[in-house]
Coordinates of C-alpha atoms and ligand atoms in Angstrom, one line a residue:
M1 CA -0.2 -0.4 0.1
I2 CA 0.9 3.4 -1.1
L3 CA 0.2 5.8 0.8
K4 CA 1.0 9.8 -0.8
V5 CA 0.4 12.7 0.8
L6 CA -0.4 15.9 -0.9
K7 CA -0.9 18.1 0.7
G8 CA -1.0 19.9 4.5
K9 CA -2.8 22.9 6.6
R10 CA -2.4 25.4 9.7
F11 CA -4.2 24.1 12.1
K12 CA -6.1 23.7 15.4
E13 CA -7.9 19.9 16.5
E14 CA -8.0 17.6 19.3
F15 CA -6.3 14.7 18.8
V16 CA -8.1 11.0 20.3
V17 CA -5.0 8.8 19.3
D18 CA -5.5 5.1 19.2
A19 CA -5.2 3.4 23.3
D20 CA -1.3 2.8 24.5
K21 CA 0.9 -0.5 22.4
S22 CA 2.6 -1.2 25.6
I23 CA 0.1 -1.5 28.0
S24 CA -2.0 -3.8 26.1
H25 CA -0.1 -5.7 25.6
R26 CA 0.7 -6.0 28.7
C27 CA -3.4 -6.5 29.8
A28 CA -3.9 -9.6 27.4
I29 CA -0.3 -11.0 28.4
F30 CA -0.6 -11.2 32.1
S31 CA -4.2 -11.2 32.6
L32 CA -3.4 -15.1 32.1
L33 CA -1.5 -14.9 35.8
S34 CA -5.0 -13.7 37.3
E35 CA -7.4 -15.2 38.5
G36 CA -11.2 -13.6 37.7
E37 CA -12.6 -11.8 34.8
N38 CA -9.5 -9.7 33.4
K39 CA -12.2 -6.2 32.4
I40 CA -9.8 -3.9 30.2
K41 CA -11.7 -0.4 28.4
N42 CA -10.0 0.7 26.1
Y43 CA -8.0 -2.1 24.5
L44 CA -6.0 -1.3 21.1
K45 CA -7.2 -2.8 18.3
A46 CA -4.3 -2.6 16.0
E47 CA -2.5 -5.8 14.1
D48 CA 0.3 -6.3 17.3
T49 CA -2.4 -6.2 20.5
L50 CA -4.4 -8.7 18.7
N51 CA -1.6 -11.2 18.3
S52 CA -1.4 -10.7 22.1
L53 CA -4.7 -11.4 22.4
E54 CA -4.9 -14.6 19.9
I55 CA -1.7 -15.6 21.8
A56 CA -3.4 -15.2 24.9
K57 CA -6.9 -17.3 24.0
K58 CA -4.4 -20.0 22.0
L59 CA -2.9 -20.1 26.2
G60 CA -6.1 -21.0 26.9
A61 CA -7.7 -17.7 28.5
E62 CA -11.2 -17.2 27.9
V63 CA -12.2 -14.2 25.9
R64 CA -15.2 -11.9 24.9
E65 CA -16.8 -8.5 24.2
E66 CA -19.2 -7.1 26.4
N67 CA -20.6 -3.4 26.5
N68 CA -17.5 -2.1 24.8
E69 CA -15.0 -4.1 27.4
I70 CA -12.4 -7.2 27.1
I71 CA -12.8 -9.0 29.7
I72 CA -9.7 -11.4 30.2
K73 CA -10.6 -14.9 32.1
A74 CA -7.3 -16.9 32.3
P75 CA -7.0 -21.1 32.4
E76 CA -6.4 -22.7 35.5
K77 CA -3.0 -23.9 34.0
I78 CA -1.9 -22.6 31.1
K79 CA -2.4 -24.8 27.8
E80 CA -0.2 -26.3 25.8
P81 CA -1.4 -24.8 22.0
D82 CA -1.8 -27.3 19.2
D83 CA 0.1 -25.2 16.7
V84 CA 2.7 -21.6 16.7
L85 CA 1.7 -18.8 18.2
Y86 CA 2.0 -15.8 16.0
C87 CA 3.9 -12.9 16.8
G88 CA 3.3 -11.0 14.2
N89 CA 5.7 -7.3 14.0
S90 CA 5.9 -7.5 17.5
G91 CA 8.9 -7.5 19.8
T92 CA 6.7 -7.0 22.6
T93 CA 4.9 -9.4 22.6
I94 CA 7.7 -12.5 21.6
R95 CA 9.8 -11.1 23.4
I96 CA 7.4 -10.9 26.6
Y97 CA 5.6 -14.0 26.1
M98 CA 9.1 -15.6 26.2
G99 CA 9.1 -15.4 29.8
L100 CA 6.1 -16.3 30.7
L101 CA 6.1 -19.9 28.8
A102 CA 9.6 -20.8 29.8
S103 CA 9.0 -21.2 32.8
N104 CA 5.1 -22.9 32.8
E105 CA 5.5 -26.3 31.9
G106 CA 4.8 -27.6 28.6
F107 CA 5.8 -26.8 24.1
Y108 CA 5.8 -23.2 22.3
V109 CA 7.0 -22.2 19.6
L110 CA 6.8 -18.6 19.1
T111 CA 7.1 -16.9 15.3
G112 CA 6.9 -13.6 13.5
D113 CA 7.0 -11.7 10.8
E114 CA 10.0 -10.7 8.3
Y115 CA 10.8 -8.1 10.1
L116 CA 10.2 -9.8 13.8
R117 CA 12.6 -12.8 12.6
R118 CA 15.3 -11.2 12.0
R119 CA 15.7 -9.2 14.9
P120 CA 18.0 -9.8 18.0
M121 CA 16.3 -12.1 20.7
K122 CA 19.5 -13.4 22.7
R123 CA 18.7 -10.7 25.0
V124 CA 16.0 -12.9 26.6
I125 CA 17.3 -16.4 25.8
N126 CA 20.4 -15.9 27.3
P127 CA 19.8 -15.0 30.8
L128 CA 16.4 -17.4 30.2
K129 CA 18.5 -20.2 29.3
N130 CA 21.7 -19.0 32.1
I131 CA 18.8 -19.6 34.6
G132 CA 18.0 -23.4 33.6
A133 CA 15.1 -22.6 30.3
N134 CA 15.5 -25.1 27.5
I135 CA 15.0 -22.3 24.4
D136 CA 16.5 -22.6 21.5
A137 CA 16.1 -20.9 18.2
R138 CA 17.1 -20.2 14.7
D139 CA 21.0 -19.1 14.1
N140 CA 22.9 -20.0 17.2
G141 CA 20.1 -19.6 19.5
N142 CA 19.0 -15.4 18.6
L143 CA 16.7 -15.4 15.7
A144 CA 12.3 -16.9 15.8
P145 CA 11.2 -19.3 14.7
I146 CA 11.8 -19.6 19.1
A147 CA 10.6 -23.1 20.5
I148 CA 10.5 -23.8 23.9
R149 CA 10.1 -25.9 26.4
G150 CA 8.7 -24.6 29.6
N151 CA 10.1 -26.0 33.4
K152 CA 10.7 -25.1 36.4
L153 CA 13.3 -22.5 36.7
K154 CA 16.1 -20.7 39.5
N155 CA 15.8 -17.2 40.5
F156 CA 18.8 -14.6 40.0
N157 CA 20.8 -12.2 40.0
Y158 CA 20.6 -10.3 37.2
E159 CA 21.8 -7.2 35.6
S160 CA 21.0 -6.7 31.9
P161 CA 23.4 -4.4 29.8
I162 CA 20.8 -2.9 28.4
A163 CA 17.7 -0.5 29.4
S164 CA 15.4 -2.6 27.6
A165 CA 11.6 -3.2 29.3
Q166 CA 11.2 -6.4 27.3
V167 CA 13.5 -7.8 28.4
K168 CA 13.4 -6.9 32.2
S169 CA 9.2 -7.6 31.7
A170 CA 9.8 -11.6 30.2
L171 CA 12.8 -12.3 33.2
I172 CA 10.0 -10.3 35.8
L173 CA 7.6 -13.1 34.4
A174 CA 9.8 -15.8 35.0
A175 CA 10.6 -14.2 38.3
L176 CA 7.7 -14.9 39.5
Y177 CA 7.6 -18.1 38.6
A178 CA 10.9 -19.3 40.7
N179 CA 11.1 -20.8 43.9
K180 CA 13.1 -18.2 45.9
P181 CA 13.1 -13.4 45.9
S182 CA 15.2 -12.8 42.2
I183 CA 16.9 -9.5 41.5
Y184 CA 17.3 -7.4 37.8
K185 CA 19.4 -5.1 37.8
E186 CA 19.5 -2.2 34.2
P187 CA 21.5 0.2 33.7
F188 CA 18.6 2.8 32.7
L189 CA 15.3 2.5 33.8
S190 CA 12.6 1.7 31.3
R191 CA 9.3 2.0 30.6
D192 CA 8.1 0.5 34.2
H193 CA 4.5 -0.3 33.5
T194 CA 4.8 -4.1 33.9
E195 CA 5.7 -3.0 37.8
R196 CA 2.8 -0.7 38.2
M197 CA 0.5 -3.2 36.9
L198 CA 2.2 -6.4 38.1
K199 CA 2.0 -4.6 41.4
G200 CA -1.0 -3.3 40.8
M201 CA -2.3 -7.0 40.3
G202 CA -0.7 -7.5 43.8
A203 CA 2.8 -9.0 42.5
K204 CA 5.4 -8.5 45.1
I205 CA 7.3 -6.4 43.5
D206 CA 10.1 -3.6 45.5
Q207 CA 12.2 -1.3 42.8
K208 CA 15.4 1.0 43.6
I209 CA 16.1 3.9 41.2
N210 CA 18.9 5.9 42.0
E211 CA 19.8 9.9 41.1
N212 CA 21.0 8.8 37.4
N213 CA 18.1 6.3 36.8
E214 CA 20.6 3.3 37.3
C215 CA 17.7 0.8 38.5
E216 CA 17.1 -2.6 40.9
I217 CA 13.7 -4.6 40.9
E218 CA 13.4 -7.8 43.5
I219 CA 11.3 -9.6 42.7
F220 CA 9.2 -12.4 44.3
P221 CA 7.1 -15.4 43.5
L222 CA 4.0 -15.5 43.3
E223 CA 2.4 -17.1 46.5
N224 CA -1.4 -16.9 44.9
K225 CA -2.7 -16.3 41.4
L226 CA -2.2 -12.6 41.1
S227 CA -6.2 -10.2 41.3
P228 CA -7.7 -9.4 38.1
L229 CA -6.9 -6.4 36.5
N230 CA -9.1 -3.3 36.4
I231 CA -8.1 -0.6 33.9
T232 CA -9.2 1.7 31.6
V233 CA -6.1 1.5 28.5
P234 CA -4.4 5.3 28.6
N235 CA -4.0 6.7 24.5
D236 CA 0.1 6.3 23.1
P237 CA 1.7 9.5 23.6
S238 CA 3.8 7.9 20.5
S239 CA 0.7 7.4 18.5
A240 CA -0.4 11.0 19.8
F241 CA 4.1 12.3 19.6
F242 CA 3.2 12.5 15.4
F243 CA 0.3 15.1 15.6
A244 CA 3.0 17.4 18.3
V245 CA 5.8 17.3 15.4
A246 CA 2.6 18.1 12.8
A247 CA 2.0 20.8 15.1
A248 CA 5.7 21.9 16.0
I249 CA 7.1 22.3 12.0
T250 CA 3.3 23.9 10.2
N251 CA 3.2 26.3 13.4
S252 CA 0.0 24.9 14.5
Q253 CA -2.0 24.3 17.3
A254 CA -2.8 20.1 18.6
I255 CA -4.6 19.2 22.1
I256 CA -3.6 15.6 22.6
K257 CA -6.6 13.9 25.1
N258 CA -5.9 11.2 27.7
V259 CA -2.1 9.8 27.3
T260 CA -0.4 8.5 30.1
L261 CA 1.9 10.7 31.5
N262 CA 4.6 8.2 32.4
P263 CA 8.0 10.2 32.5
T264 CA 9.1 7.0 31.3
R265 CA 7.3 7.4 27.9
I266 CA 7.1 11.9 27.4
E267 CA 10.8 13.1 27.0
A268 CA 10.2 12.8 23.8
Y269 CA 7.3 16.4 24.5
R270 CA 10.5 17.9 26.9
I271 CA 12.6 17.8 23.8
L272 CA 10.5 19.0 21.0
E273 CA 10.4 21.8 24.5
K274 CA 13.8 22.1 23.8
M275 CA 13.3 22.8 20.3
G276 CA 11.1 25.4 20.8
A277 CA 7.8 24.1 20.7
E278 CA 4.9 25.4 23.5
I279 CA 3.7 22.4 25.7
K280 CA 1.2 21.8 28.7
Y281 CA 0.5 19.1 30.3
I282 CA -2.7 18.9 32.1
L283 CA -2.9 15.5 34.5
K284 CA -6.2 14.5 35.2
E285 CA -5.7 11.7 36.8
D286 CA -3.1 8.6 38.8
K287 CA -3.8 4.9 39.4
Y288 CA -1.6 2.7 38.1
E289 CA -0.2 5.4 35.7
P290 CA -1.0 9.1 35.3
I291 CA -2.9 10.1 32.2
G292 CA -3.7 13.5 30.9
D293 CA -3.5 16.3 28.1
I294 CA -1.0 18.0 26.0
E295 CA -1.0 20.6 24.6
I296 CA 1.6 22.0 21.9
K297 CA 2.4 24.8 19.9
G298 CA 3.9 25.5 17.0
K299 CA 6.7 27.9 17.4
E300 CA 10.3 28.3 15.4
L301 CA 12.3 25.1 15.7
K302 CA 16.0 25.1 16.5
G303 CA 18.2 22.0 16.6
V304 CA 19.4 19.8 19.9
E305 CA 21.6 17.4 21.2
V306 CA 19.5 14.5 22.1
T307 CA 22.4 11.8 24.1
Q308 CA 20.7 11.3 27.5
N309 CA 17.6 9.6 29.2
I310 CA 17.6 7.9 25.3
P311 CA 15.6 5.0 26.0
W312 CA 12.3 7.1 27.3
L313 CA 12.3 8.8 23.9
I314 CA 13.9 5.7 21.6
D315 CA 10.7 4.9 20.0
E316 CA 9.9 8.8 19.1
L317 CA 13.3 9.7 17.6
P318 CA 12.2 9.2 13.9
A319 CA 9.1 11.2 14.1
L320 CA 11.7 13.4 16.3
S321 CA 14.1 13.2 13.4
I322 CA 11.8 15.6 11.7
A323 CA 11.3 18.1 13.8
M324 CA 15.1 18.3 13.4
A325 CA 15.1 18.1 9.6
V326 CA 13.3 21.3 9.8
A327 CA 14.7 23.1 12.4
D328 CA 16.7 26.1 12.7
G329 CA 21.1 24.3 12.5
K330 CA 21.9 21.5 13.4
S331 CA 20.6 18.7 15.3
I332 CA 22.8 15.2 16.8
V333 CA 21.7 12.6 17.8
R334 CA 23.9 9.9 20.3
N335 CA 23.4 7.3 22.5
A336 CA 21.1 5.2 20.4
K337 CA 22.7 2.3 18.5
E338 CA 19.3 0.4 20.3
L339 CA 18.0 2.1 17.0
R340 CA 19.5 -0.5 14.6
V341 CA 17.4 -3.3 15.8
K342 CA 14.2 -1.7 15.4
E343 CA 11.5 -2.7 13.3
S344 CA 14.0 -2.0 10.7
D345 CA 17.2 -0.2 10.9
R346 CA 15.8 3.2 12.1
I347 CA 19.2 5.5 12.2
K348 CA 19.6 3.9 8.5
A349 CA 15.9 4.3 7.6
V350 CA 15.8 7.9 9.0
V351 CA 19.1 8.7 6.9
E352 CA 18.6 7.2 4.2
N353 CA 15.1 9.1 3.7
L354 CA 15.8 12.6 4.2
K355 CA 17.9 12.4 2.0
R356 CA 15.6 11.9 -0.8
C357 CA 13.7 14.7 0.8
G358 CA 16.9 16.6 0.7
I359 CA 18.2 17.8 3.9
E360 CA 21.7 16.8 5.0
A361 CA 21.9 14.0 7.2
K362 CA 24.7 11.3 8.4
E363 CA 25.1 7.9 10.1
L364 CA 26.2 7.3 13.0
E365 CA 27.6 4.0 14.5
D366 CA 24.7 4.9 17.7
G367 CA 21.8 8.0 16.2
Y368 CA 22.6 10.3 13.4
E369 CA 23.2 14.2 13.0
I370 CA 20.8 15.8 11.0
I371 CA 21.3 20.0 9.4
G372 CA 17.8 21.2 9.1
G373 CA 16.7 22.2 5.5
K374 CA 14.2 22.9 2.6
V375 CA 12.0 19.7 2.1
K376 CA 11.3 18.9 -1.1
E377 CA 8.7 16.2 -2.8
A378 CA 10.0 12.1 -2.1
K379 CA 9.4 8.9 -2.6
I380 CA 9.7 7.4 0.4
D381 CA 10.7 3.8 1.7
S382 CA 8.8 2.8 4.4
F383 CA 11.1 -0.2 5.1
G384 CA 7.4 -2.0 6.5
D385 CA 8.1 0.0 9.3
H386 CA 5.2 2.3 10.6
R387 CA 7.1 4.9 12.7
I388 CA 8.7 5.1 9.2
A389 CA 5.3 5.6 7.5
M390 CA 3.8 7.1 10.0
S391 CA 7.2 10.2 10.3
F392 CA 7.2 10.6 6.6
A393 CA 4.1 11.6 6.1
I394 CA 3.8 14.2 8.7
L395 CA 6.6 15.7 6.8
G396 CA 4.0 15.8 4.1
L397 CA 2.8 18.3 5.2
L398 CA 5.6 20.8 3.8
A399 CA 6.1 18.8 0.9
P400 CA 4.4 15.7 -1.1
M401 CA 5.9 12.8 0.3
E402 CA 5.0 8.7 -1.4
I403 CA 5.2 6.5 1.4
E404 CA 5.4 3.1 -0.3
K405 CA 4.7 -0.6 2.2
A406 CA 3.0 2.4 3.9
E407 CA 0.0 -0.8 5.5
S408 CA 2.6 -1.4 8.2
I409 CA 0.9 1.6 9.8
Y410 CA -2.0 -0.7 11.3
T411 CA 0.4 -2.9 13.0
S412 CA 0.5 0.3 15.7
F413 CA -2.4 2.8 14.5
P414 CA -5.5 2.0 13.0
N415 CA -7.2 4.9 13.7
F416 CA -4.0 7.7 12.5
F417 CA -5.4 7.7 8.8
N418 CA -8.8 9.2 10.4
L419 CA -7.4 11.6 12.4
F420 CA -4.1 12.3 9.4
K421 CA -7.6 13.4 7.4
K422 CA -8.3 16.6 9.5
I423 CA -4.6 18.3 8.4
A424 CA -3.4 17.1 5.4
D425 CA -4.7 16.0 2.1
Y426 CA -4.0 12.4 1.2
R427 CA -4.6 9.1 -1.5
I428 CA -4.1 6.0 -0.1
I429 CA -3.1 3.3 -3.3
D430 CA -2.9 -0.4 -3.8
A431 CA -5.0 -1.1 -0.9
N432 CA -6.4 -4.4 -1.1
Ligands
S3P501 C1 8.7 -1.5 25.0 C2 9.5 -1.2 25.0 C3 10.6 -0.2 23.9 C4 10.1 -0.3 22.5 C5 8.6 -1.0 22.2 C6 8.1 -1.2 23.3 C7 7.2 -2.4 25.4 O1 12.2 -1.4 23.5 O2 10.7 0.0 22.1 O3 8.1 0.0 21.3 O4 6.3 -2.5 25.3 O5 8.4 -3.2 26.4 P1 13.1 -2.3 24.8 O6 12.5 -2.9 24.5 O7 14.1 -1.9 24.0 O8 12.9 -0.5 26.5

């Protein structure tokens, strides 16, 4: 599918984006650890999160929809599925399920689409193997498909070399089924939805974070099943960020409704502020997560250096690169090597596509340099990556863009096209 963005306009609009992807995945997966009915409002119905829910069903969960709520009832014991478990494009699905399934009896095979099957899985497989997991995978135990023979695992004291919420979540789940408490350390606090939600369900998890945001978590084995979730999933600040950038680059105004304001998720908005946009955060409630609105007013943008707190804005870097492309002066992103192993190599994808738009950009091993300039009409290769496709759709507000493989947008943000209509003229070609 090709997305042809023809023209954009200045706007003052409200955006109610789709539900948070990270939290929705966790609702589906963590329901399996509970007793009783989990009630989930505003579950994200995108390809990735529907795959997580489908897998929960294959593992024995009963799922039904009632009055706009998804209700999930876990089986007494996780059921051995009679087919492979398909995770589509989603790293979160495959990695978090690995931790759960490696520690629950049964045989499981996890796989995904051509992009997911290229992404590194050793970061979860190795620490799980070290505590006794029976896992094997293609490419010497690194690439999906992954085969797991679930069994009883040992407790651990593991210091992760990377700040990854997916690795952390997999190991926390494994630790809940061990016989003694475990310790997980990460070099920088990654998004903490797993800790917040599992604690909310009654798990005993103690977290210590120091002033450098180094993090140590103690996880105690489950004595009983967890209480069910009763949650309204907030909207996704990462999805909303495309419209924040849209406002920033067109001198417009965007009001983003009901997103999580969790500090591990809104750092990119802080950078946009540093570049010159005017931003207000309006906290409205705080149960599992702080939730509220964000208002963005576009102003002249200037170049910025982004080298810190990278895990808190990693998913928004492609969209930020669009603001950098039109800002006055040079911007630099460093310490962001993880970008190379996301849904695509996002360092390469950002730089190659910006060059096609006439913007001076250079790849670094762990980031890029961008010199702001005048954008020209271009054909964009999204590399099958939803966030690359949506980022360059936003750049289409300034010059016509033809974006290839735009169907990936449905993996995370199906309502994108409807909202985009408010601010741009576009056509979709080749949709079947
Ligand atoms: C996610 C964690 C992040 C993020 C991804 C979603 C999650 O990856 O990039 O889009 O829901 O746990 P890491 O595992 O690298 O933190």
